[in-house]
Amino acid sequence: PGEVIELVRLAEKIAHDTDGALDITLAPLIDLWGFGATSHRKAPPDAPEIEKARTACGWHQLDIRDEPPSLRKKHPHTRINLSAVAEGWALDRLARRLKACGEHDFLLELGGEVLARGHAADGKPWLVGVQAPDAPAGDTMQALRLENASLATCGTYRQRFEHEGKSYAHVLDPHTGKPVEHALRSVSVQHPSAALADGYATALLVLGPVRGREIASKLRLNVLWVE
């Protein structure tokens, strides 16, 4: 479908902007680490398993055609996972539909990503809270006013498993095939586009506190970092 190509092109742009930190072809590794829709683990995979899965990953494994829309994989086990951009993309699409129906003031939330248009009932910009890592749902670390903007957060504190005293998060680094290990707990990105906010939040978390800040500065992104 054309929508899939639109999502892939969006992810491709973010990957280009962030030194390949966002990689939609990591589906084999995501499943191997137990973070897929049906797979779960209590211990990390071994090095040979990781290297075998990595052979099917990477943007070089995909050919993309816009018209007619199609994708071709060069490795038989290559699969894609669009979850890093799909929720934000869906919010942007919903917002366009609401605007076409004459709605100008609304707040949308999907999977933790937020899109605000217009103003709240009190005439002020929408007030949105960023959750503190490991805090109960609803515990706000910082409140932000959003006006015609989106806010997306990616963190390592929700989807993870523990093994022998070490935590393994669901955010995988394409360069290693393993979960990120730096000090960042979450990254929140504010952007007019919910899809770009969604993808950049994931990519910056992959890059870590040093390289992530360099890339964010280069792209002039408004980012909240939590270590």
CSV table of C-alpha atoms in Angstrom, one decimal, residues 20 23 27 36 72 77 85 101 109 123 137 159 163 165 180 200 225:
chain,number,residue,atom,x,y,z
A,20,GLY,CA,21.3,5.4,10.6
A,23,ASP,CA,16.4,1.2,11.2
A,27,ALA,CA,12.5,-6.8,13.0
A,36,GLY,CA,8.2,-8.6,19.2
A,72,ARG,CA,11.8,-5.6,-2.4
A,77,HIS,CA,14.8,-13.2,6.2
A,85,VAL,CA,7.1,6.1,13.2
A,101,CYS,CA,-14.2,18.3,9.3
A,109,GLU,CA,-2.9,10.8,22.2
A,123,GLY,CA,-8.2,29.5,25.7
A,137,ALA,CA,1.3,6.4,35.4
A,159,GLN,CA,9.7,-2.6,27.9
A,163,HIS,CA,18.9,-11.1,33.7
A,165,GLY,CA,21.3,-8.1,37.6
A,180,VAL,CA,21.4,0.5,24.2
A,200,TYR,CA,13.5,11.4,16.1
A,225,TRP,CA,16.7,14.5,28.0
